[in-house]
PDB file of C-alpha atoms in Angstrom:
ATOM      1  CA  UNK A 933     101.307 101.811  78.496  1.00 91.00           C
ATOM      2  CA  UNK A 934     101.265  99.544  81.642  1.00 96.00           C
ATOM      3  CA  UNK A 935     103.674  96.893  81.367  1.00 96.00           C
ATOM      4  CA  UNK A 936     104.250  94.023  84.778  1.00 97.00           C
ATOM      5  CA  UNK A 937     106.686  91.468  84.136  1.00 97.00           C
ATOM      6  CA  UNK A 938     106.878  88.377  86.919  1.00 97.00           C
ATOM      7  CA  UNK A 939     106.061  91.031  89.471  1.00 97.00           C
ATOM      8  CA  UNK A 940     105.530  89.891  92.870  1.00 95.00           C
ATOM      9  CA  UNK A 941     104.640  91.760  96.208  1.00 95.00           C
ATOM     10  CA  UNK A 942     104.840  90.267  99.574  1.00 92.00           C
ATOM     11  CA  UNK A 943     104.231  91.603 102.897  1.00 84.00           C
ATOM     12  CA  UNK A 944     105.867  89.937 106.152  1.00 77.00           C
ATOM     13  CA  UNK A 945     103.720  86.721 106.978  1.00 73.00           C
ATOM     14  CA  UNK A 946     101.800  84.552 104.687  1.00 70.00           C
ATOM     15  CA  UNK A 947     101.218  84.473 100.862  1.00 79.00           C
ATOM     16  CA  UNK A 948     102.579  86.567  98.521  1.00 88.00           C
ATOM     17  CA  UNK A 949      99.335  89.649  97.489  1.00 92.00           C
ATOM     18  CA  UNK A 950     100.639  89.699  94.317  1.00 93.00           C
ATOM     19  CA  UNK A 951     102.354  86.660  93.065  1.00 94.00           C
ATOM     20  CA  UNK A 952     104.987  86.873  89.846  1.00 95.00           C
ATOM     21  CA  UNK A 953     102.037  88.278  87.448  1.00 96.00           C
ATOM     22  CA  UNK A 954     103.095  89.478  84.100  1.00 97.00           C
ATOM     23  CA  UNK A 955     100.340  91.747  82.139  1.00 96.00           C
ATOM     24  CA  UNK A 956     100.321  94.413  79.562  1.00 97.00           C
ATOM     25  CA  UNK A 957      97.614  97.079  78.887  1.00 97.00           C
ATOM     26  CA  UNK A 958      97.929  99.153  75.487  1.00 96.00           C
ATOM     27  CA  UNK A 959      97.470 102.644  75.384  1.00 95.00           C
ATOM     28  CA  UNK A 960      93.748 103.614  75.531  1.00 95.00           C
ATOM     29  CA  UNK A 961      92.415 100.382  76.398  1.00 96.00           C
ATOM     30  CA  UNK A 962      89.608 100.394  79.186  1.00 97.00           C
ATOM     31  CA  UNK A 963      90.497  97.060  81.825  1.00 97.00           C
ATOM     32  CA  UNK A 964      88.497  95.527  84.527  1.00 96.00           C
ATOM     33  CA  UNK A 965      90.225  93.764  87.150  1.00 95.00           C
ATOM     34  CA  UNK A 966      87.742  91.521  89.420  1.00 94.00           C
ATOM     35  CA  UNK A 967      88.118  89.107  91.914  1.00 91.00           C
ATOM     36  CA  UNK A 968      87.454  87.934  95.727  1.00 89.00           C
ATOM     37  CA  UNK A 969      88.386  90.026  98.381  1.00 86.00           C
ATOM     38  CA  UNK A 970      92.116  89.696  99.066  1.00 86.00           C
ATOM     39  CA  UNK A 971      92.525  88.334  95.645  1.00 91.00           C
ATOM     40  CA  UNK A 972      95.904  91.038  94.982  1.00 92.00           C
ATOM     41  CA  UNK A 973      93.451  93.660  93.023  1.00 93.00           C
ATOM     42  CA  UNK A 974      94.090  97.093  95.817  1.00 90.00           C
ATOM     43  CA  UNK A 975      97.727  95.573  96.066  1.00 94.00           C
ATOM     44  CA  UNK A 976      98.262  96.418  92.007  1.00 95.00           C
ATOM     45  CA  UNK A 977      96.530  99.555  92.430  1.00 94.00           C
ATOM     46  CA  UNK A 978      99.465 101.090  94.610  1.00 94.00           C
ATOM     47  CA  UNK A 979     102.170  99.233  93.306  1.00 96.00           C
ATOM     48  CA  UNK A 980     100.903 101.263  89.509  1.00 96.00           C
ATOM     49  CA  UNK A 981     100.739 104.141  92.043  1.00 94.00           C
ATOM     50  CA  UNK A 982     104.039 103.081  93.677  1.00 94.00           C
ATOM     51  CA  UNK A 983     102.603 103.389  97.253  1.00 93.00           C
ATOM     52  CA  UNK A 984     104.306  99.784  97.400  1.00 93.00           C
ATOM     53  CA  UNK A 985     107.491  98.466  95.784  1.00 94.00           C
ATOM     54  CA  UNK A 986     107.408  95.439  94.412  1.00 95.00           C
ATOM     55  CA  UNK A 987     109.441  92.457  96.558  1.00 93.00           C
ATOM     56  CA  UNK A 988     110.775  91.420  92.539  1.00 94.00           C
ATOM     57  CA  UNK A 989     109.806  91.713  89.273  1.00 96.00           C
ATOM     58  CA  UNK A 990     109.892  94.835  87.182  1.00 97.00           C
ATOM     59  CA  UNK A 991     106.680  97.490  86.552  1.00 97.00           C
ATOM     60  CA  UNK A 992     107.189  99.962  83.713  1.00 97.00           C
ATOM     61  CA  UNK A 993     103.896 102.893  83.357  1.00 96.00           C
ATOM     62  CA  UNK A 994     103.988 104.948  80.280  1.00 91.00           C
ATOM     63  CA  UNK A 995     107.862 104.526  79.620  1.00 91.00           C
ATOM     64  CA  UNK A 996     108.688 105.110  83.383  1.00 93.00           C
ATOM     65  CA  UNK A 997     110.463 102.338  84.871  1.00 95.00           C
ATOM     66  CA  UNK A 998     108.468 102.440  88.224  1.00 95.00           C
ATOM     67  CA  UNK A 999     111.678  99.760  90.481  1.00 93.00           C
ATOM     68  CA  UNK A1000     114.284 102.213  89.667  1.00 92.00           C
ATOM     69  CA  UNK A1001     112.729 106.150  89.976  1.00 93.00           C
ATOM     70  CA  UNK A1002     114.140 108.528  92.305  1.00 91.00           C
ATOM     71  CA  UNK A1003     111.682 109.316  94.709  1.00 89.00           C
ATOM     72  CA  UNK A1004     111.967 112.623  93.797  1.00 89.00           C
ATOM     73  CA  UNK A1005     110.544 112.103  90.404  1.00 92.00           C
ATOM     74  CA  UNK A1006     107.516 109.895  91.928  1.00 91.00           C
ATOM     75  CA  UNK A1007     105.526 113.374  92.480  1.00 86.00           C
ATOM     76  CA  UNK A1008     105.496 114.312  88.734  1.00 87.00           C
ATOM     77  CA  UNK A1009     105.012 110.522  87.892  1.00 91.00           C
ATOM     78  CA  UNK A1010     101.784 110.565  89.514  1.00 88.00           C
ATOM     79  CA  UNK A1011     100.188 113.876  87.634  1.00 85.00           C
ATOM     80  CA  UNK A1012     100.160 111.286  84.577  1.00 88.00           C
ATOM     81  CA  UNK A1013      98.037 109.057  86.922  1.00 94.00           C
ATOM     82  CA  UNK A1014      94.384 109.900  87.272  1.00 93.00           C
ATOM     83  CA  UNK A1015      92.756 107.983  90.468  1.00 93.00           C
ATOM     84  CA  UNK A1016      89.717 107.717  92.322  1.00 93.00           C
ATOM     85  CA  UNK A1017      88.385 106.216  95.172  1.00 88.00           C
ATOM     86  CA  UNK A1018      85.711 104.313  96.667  1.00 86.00           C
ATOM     87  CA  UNK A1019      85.368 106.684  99.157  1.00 89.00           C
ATOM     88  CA  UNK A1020      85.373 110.289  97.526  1.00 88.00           C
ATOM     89  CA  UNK A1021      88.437 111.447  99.649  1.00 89.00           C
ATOM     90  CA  UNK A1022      87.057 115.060  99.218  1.00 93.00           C
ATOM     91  CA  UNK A1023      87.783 118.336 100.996  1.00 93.00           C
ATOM     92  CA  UNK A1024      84.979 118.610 103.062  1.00 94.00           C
ATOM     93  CA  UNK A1025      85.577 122.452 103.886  1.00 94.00           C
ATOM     94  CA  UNK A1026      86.106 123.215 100.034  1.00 95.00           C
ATOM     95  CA  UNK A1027      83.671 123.568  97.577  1.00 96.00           C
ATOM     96  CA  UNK A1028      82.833 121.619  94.413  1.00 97.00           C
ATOM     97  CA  UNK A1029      85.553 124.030  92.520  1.00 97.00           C
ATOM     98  CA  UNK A1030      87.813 124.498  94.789  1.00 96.00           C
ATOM     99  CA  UNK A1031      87.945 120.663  95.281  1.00 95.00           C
ATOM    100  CA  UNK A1032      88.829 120.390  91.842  1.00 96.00           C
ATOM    101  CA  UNK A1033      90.902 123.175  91.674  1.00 96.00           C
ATOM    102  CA  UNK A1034      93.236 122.003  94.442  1.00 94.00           C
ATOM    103  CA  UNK A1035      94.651 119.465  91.307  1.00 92.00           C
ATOM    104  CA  UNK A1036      95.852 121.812  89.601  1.00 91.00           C
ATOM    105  CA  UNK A1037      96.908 124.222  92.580  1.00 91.00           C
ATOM    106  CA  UNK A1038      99.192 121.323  93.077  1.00 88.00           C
ATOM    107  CA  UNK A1039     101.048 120.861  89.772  1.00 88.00           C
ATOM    108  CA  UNK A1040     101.179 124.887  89.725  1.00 88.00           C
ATOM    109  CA  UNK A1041      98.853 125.275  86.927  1.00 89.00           C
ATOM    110  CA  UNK A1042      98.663 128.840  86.276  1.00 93.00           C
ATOM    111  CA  UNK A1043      95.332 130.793  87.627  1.00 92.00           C
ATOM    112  CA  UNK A1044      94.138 131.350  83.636  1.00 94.00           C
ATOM    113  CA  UNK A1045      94.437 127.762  83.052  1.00 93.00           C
ATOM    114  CA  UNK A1046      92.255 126.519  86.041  1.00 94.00           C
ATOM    115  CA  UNK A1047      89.797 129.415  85.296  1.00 95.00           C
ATOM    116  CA  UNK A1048      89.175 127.290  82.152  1.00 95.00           C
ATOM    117  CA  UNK A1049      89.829 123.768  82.714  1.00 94.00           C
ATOM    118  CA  UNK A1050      88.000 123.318  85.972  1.00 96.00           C
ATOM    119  CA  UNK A1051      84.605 124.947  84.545  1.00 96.00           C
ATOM    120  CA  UNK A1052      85.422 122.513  81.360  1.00 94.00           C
ATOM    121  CA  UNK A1053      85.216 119.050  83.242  1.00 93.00           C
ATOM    122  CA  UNK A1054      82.449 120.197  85.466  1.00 95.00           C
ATOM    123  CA  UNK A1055      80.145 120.169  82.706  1.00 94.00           C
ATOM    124  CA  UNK A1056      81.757 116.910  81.248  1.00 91.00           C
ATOM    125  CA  UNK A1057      80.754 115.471  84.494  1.00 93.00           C
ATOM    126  CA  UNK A1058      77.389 116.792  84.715  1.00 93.00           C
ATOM    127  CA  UNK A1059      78.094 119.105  87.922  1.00 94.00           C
ATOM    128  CA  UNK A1060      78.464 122.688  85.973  1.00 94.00           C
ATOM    129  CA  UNK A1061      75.377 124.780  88.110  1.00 95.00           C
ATOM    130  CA  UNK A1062      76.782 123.174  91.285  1.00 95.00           C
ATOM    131  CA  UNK A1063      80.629 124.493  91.269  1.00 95.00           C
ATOM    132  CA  UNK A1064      79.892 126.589  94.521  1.00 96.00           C
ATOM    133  CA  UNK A1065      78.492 123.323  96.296  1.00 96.00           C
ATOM    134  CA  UNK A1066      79.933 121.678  99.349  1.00 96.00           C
ATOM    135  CA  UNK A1067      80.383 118.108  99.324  1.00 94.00           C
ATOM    136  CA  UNK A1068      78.093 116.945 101.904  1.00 94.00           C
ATOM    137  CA  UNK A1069      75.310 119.098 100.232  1.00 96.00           C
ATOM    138  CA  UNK A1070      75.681 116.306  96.854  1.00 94.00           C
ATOM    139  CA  UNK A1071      74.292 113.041  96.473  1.00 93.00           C
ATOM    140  CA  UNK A1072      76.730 110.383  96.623  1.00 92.00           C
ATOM    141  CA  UNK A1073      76.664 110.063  93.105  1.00 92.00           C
ATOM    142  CA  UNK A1074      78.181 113.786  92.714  1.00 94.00           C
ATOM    143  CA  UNK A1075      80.334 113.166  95.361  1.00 94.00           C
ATOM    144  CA  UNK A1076      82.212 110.579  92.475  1.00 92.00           C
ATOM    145  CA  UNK A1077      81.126 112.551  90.188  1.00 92.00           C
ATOM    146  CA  UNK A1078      83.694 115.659  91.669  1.00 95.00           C
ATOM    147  CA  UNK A1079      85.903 113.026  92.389  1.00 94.00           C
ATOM    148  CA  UNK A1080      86.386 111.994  88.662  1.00 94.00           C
ATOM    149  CA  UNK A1081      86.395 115.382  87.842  1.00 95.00           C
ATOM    150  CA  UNK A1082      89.324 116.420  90.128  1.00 94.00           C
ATOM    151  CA  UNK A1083      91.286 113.196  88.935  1.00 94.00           C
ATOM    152  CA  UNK A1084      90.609 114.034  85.313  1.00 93.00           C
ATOM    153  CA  UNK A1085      91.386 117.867  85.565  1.00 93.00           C
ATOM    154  CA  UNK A1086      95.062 117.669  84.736  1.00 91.00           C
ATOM    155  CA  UNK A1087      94.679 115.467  82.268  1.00 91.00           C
ATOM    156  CA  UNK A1088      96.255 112.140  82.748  1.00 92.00           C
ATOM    157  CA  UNK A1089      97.392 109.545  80.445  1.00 93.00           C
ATOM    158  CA  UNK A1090      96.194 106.998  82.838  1.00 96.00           C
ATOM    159  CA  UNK A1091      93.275 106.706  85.277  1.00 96.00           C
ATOM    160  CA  UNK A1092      92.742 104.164  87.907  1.00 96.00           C
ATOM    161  CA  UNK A1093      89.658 103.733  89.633  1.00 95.00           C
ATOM    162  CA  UNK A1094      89.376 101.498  92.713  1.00 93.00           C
ATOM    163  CA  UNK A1095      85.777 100.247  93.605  1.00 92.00           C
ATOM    164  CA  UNK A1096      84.531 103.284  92.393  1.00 92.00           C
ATOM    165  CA  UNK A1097      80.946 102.885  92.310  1.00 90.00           C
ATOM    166  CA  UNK A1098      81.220 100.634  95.899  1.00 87.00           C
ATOM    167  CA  UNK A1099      79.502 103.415  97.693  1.00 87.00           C
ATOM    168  CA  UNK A1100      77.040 104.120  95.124  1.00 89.00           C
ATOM    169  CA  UNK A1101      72.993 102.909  94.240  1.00 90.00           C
ATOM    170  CA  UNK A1102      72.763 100.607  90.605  1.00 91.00           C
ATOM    171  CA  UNK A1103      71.716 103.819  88.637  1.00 90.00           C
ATOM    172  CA  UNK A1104      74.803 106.044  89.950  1.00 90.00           C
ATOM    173  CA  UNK A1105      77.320 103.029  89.508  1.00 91.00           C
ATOM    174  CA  UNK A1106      76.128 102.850  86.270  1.00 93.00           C
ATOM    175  CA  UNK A1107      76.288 106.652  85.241  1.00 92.00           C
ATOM    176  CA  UNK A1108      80.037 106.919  87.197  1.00 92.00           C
ATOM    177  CA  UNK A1109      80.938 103.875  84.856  1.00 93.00           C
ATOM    178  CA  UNK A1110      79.109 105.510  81.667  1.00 93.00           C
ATOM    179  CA  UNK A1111      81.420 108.523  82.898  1.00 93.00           C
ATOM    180  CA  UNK A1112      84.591 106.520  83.066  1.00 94.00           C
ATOM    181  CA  UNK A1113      84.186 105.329  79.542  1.00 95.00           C
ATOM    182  CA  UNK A1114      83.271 108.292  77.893  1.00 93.00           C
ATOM    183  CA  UNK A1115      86.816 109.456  79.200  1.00 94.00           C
ATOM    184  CA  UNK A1116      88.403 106.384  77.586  1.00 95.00           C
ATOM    185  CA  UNK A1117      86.746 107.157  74.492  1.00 95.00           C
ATOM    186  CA  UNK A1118      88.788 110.395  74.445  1.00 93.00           C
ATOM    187  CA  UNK A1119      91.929 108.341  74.917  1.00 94.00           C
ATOM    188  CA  UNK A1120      92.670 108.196  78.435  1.00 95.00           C
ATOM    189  CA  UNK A1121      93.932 104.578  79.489  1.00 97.00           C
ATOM    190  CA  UNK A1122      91.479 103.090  82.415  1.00 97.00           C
ATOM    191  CA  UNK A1123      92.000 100.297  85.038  1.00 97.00           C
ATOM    192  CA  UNK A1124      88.855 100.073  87.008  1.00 96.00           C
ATOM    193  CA  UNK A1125      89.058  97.335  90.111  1.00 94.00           C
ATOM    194  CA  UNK A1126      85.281  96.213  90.855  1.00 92.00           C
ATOM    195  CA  UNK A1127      83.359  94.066  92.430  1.00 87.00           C
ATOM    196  CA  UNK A1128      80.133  95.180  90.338  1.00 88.00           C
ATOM    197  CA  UNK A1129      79.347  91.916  88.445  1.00 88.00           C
ATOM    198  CA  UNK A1130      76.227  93.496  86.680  1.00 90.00           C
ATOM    199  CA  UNK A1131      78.245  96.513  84.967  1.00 91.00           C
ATOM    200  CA  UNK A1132      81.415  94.490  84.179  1.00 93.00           C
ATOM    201  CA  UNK A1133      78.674  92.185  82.162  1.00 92.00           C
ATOM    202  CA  UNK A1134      77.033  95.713  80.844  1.00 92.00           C
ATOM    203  CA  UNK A1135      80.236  96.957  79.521  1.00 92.00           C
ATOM    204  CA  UNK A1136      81.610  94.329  77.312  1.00 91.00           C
ATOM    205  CA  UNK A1137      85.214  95.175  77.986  1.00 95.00           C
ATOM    206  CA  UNK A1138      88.709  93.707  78.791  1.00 95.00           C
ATOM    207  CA  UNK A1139      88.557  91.724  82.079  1.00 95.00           C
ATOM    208  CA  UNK A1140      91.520  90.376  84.258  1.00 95.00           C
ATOM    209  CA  UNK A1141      90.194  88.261  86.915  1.00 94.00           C
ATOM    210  CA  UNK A1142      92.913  87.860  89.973  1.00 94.00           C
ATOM    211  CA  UNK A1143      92.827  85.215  92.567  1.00 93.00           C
ATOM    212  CA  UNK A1144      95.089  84.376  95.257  1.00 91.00           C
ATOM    213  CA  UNK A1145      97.618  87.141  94.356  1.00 93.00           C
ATOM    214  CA  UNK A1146      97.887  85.805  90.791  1.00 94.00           C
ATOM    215  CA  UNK A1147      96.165  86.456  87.346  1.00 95.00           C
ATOM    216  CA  UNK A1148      93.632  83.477  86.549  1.00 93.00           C
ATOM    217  CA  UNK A1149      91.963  84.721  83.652  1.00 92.00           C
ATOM    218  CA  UNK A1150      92.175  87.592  81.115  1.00 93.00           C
ATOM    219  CA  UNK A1151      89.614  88.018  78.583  1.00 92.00           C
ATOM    220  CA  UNK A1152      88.751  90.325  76.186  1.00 88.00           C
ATOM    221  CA  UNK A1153      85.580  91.336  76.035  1.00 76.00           C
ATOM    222  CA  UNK A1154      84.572  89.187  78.842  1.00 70.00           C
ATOM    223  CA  UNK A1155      82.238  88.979  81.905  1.00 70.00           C
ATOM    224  CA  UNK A1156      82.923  88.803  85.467  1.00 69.00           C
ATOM    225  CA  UNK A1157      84.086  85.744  86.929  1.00 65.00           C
ATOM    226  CA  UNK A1158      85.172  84.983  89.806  1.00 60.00           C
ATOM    227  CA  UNK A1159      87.521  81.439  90.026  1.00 54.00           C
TER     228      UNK A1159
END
């Protein structure tokens, strides 16, 4: 599903923030990826999204060889790629359905098929009686919780998730990571980058610890560590 192989990305001055890592992640597997700040984990987020190209090495996602796509294909690479944010990245001026919505606005869903599948994840996420909310009338919590929804809405094969409970309280990190797995119990691949020690330990699950720009441990069913 996510395949790296001696991939390396460096900027102008200093140490490479990714340094020649190699790592695969099977279809439907649910990853952690800890480490320091600075460590290369936000750096592998957007080279999976390609925001960033990789200075060498070669990154394949879900049979798409990521080095050598046209950038007009990028767009349609990314529907395949849920993602959310530490930060919400909401409309402000929309409301809870129209936030999610907008998705599939954007891949030209037709208007029967939003009618049904934005309703359908609002109640997987909890937020069904508050569709005609704005976002700063919800809890920060909701806030994610719209955010996971709108990421999840056109279905993607993957979902990436950096720091997304870094805004939140211990009981709505844990609930957004609850969330998170439940959709990886349905079969969606997950990457989640955290620096939430106590739910990587509650979770039991795959974790790749970076440091320095390279990969210094990767354990299954592991706790976070930090080298």
């Amino acid at each position: 599903m996510i395949d790296l192989d001696r991939v390396s990305k460096s900027y102008e001055k200093g140490q490479p923030a990714v340094d020649e890592i190699s790592l695969h992640v099977d279809k439907g597997e649910f990853v952690f990826v800890v480490g320091e700040s600075g460590s290369g984990k936000s750096t592998l987020i957007r080279l999976l999204l390609k925001e960033l190209e990789p200075t060498k090495g070669i990154i394949t996602v879900n049979g798409h060889v990521l080095n050598t796509m046209k950038h007009k294909a990028v767009s349609k690479y990314r529907r395949e790629v849920g993602v959310v944010f530490q930060d919400f990245r909401l409309l402000n001026d929309r409301n809870v359905y129209e936030n999610v919505a907008f998705a599939q606005h954007v891949i030209e869903e037709p208007g029967r098929i939003v009618k049904r599948r934005v309703p359908e994840v609002l109640r997987m996420v909890g937020l069904a009686e508050k569709y005609k909310s704005k976002p700063m009338q919800l809890s920060g919590g909701e806030q994610q919780r719209v955010a996971v929804a709108r990421a999840i809405v056109n279905r993607p094969k993957i979902l990436l998730a950096d720091e997304p409970t870094g805004n939140l309280d211990p009981r709505n990190s844990y609930d957004i990571m609850k969330l998170l797995d439940e959709i990886n119990q349905q079969g969606t691949t997950v990457l989640v980058v955290t620096h939430n020690k106590d739910l990587v330990d509650q979770f039991h699950k795959r974790v790749i610890t970076m440091r320095r720009g390279i990969i210094s441990r990767d354990v299954e069913e592991g706790f976070y560590h930090e080298d």
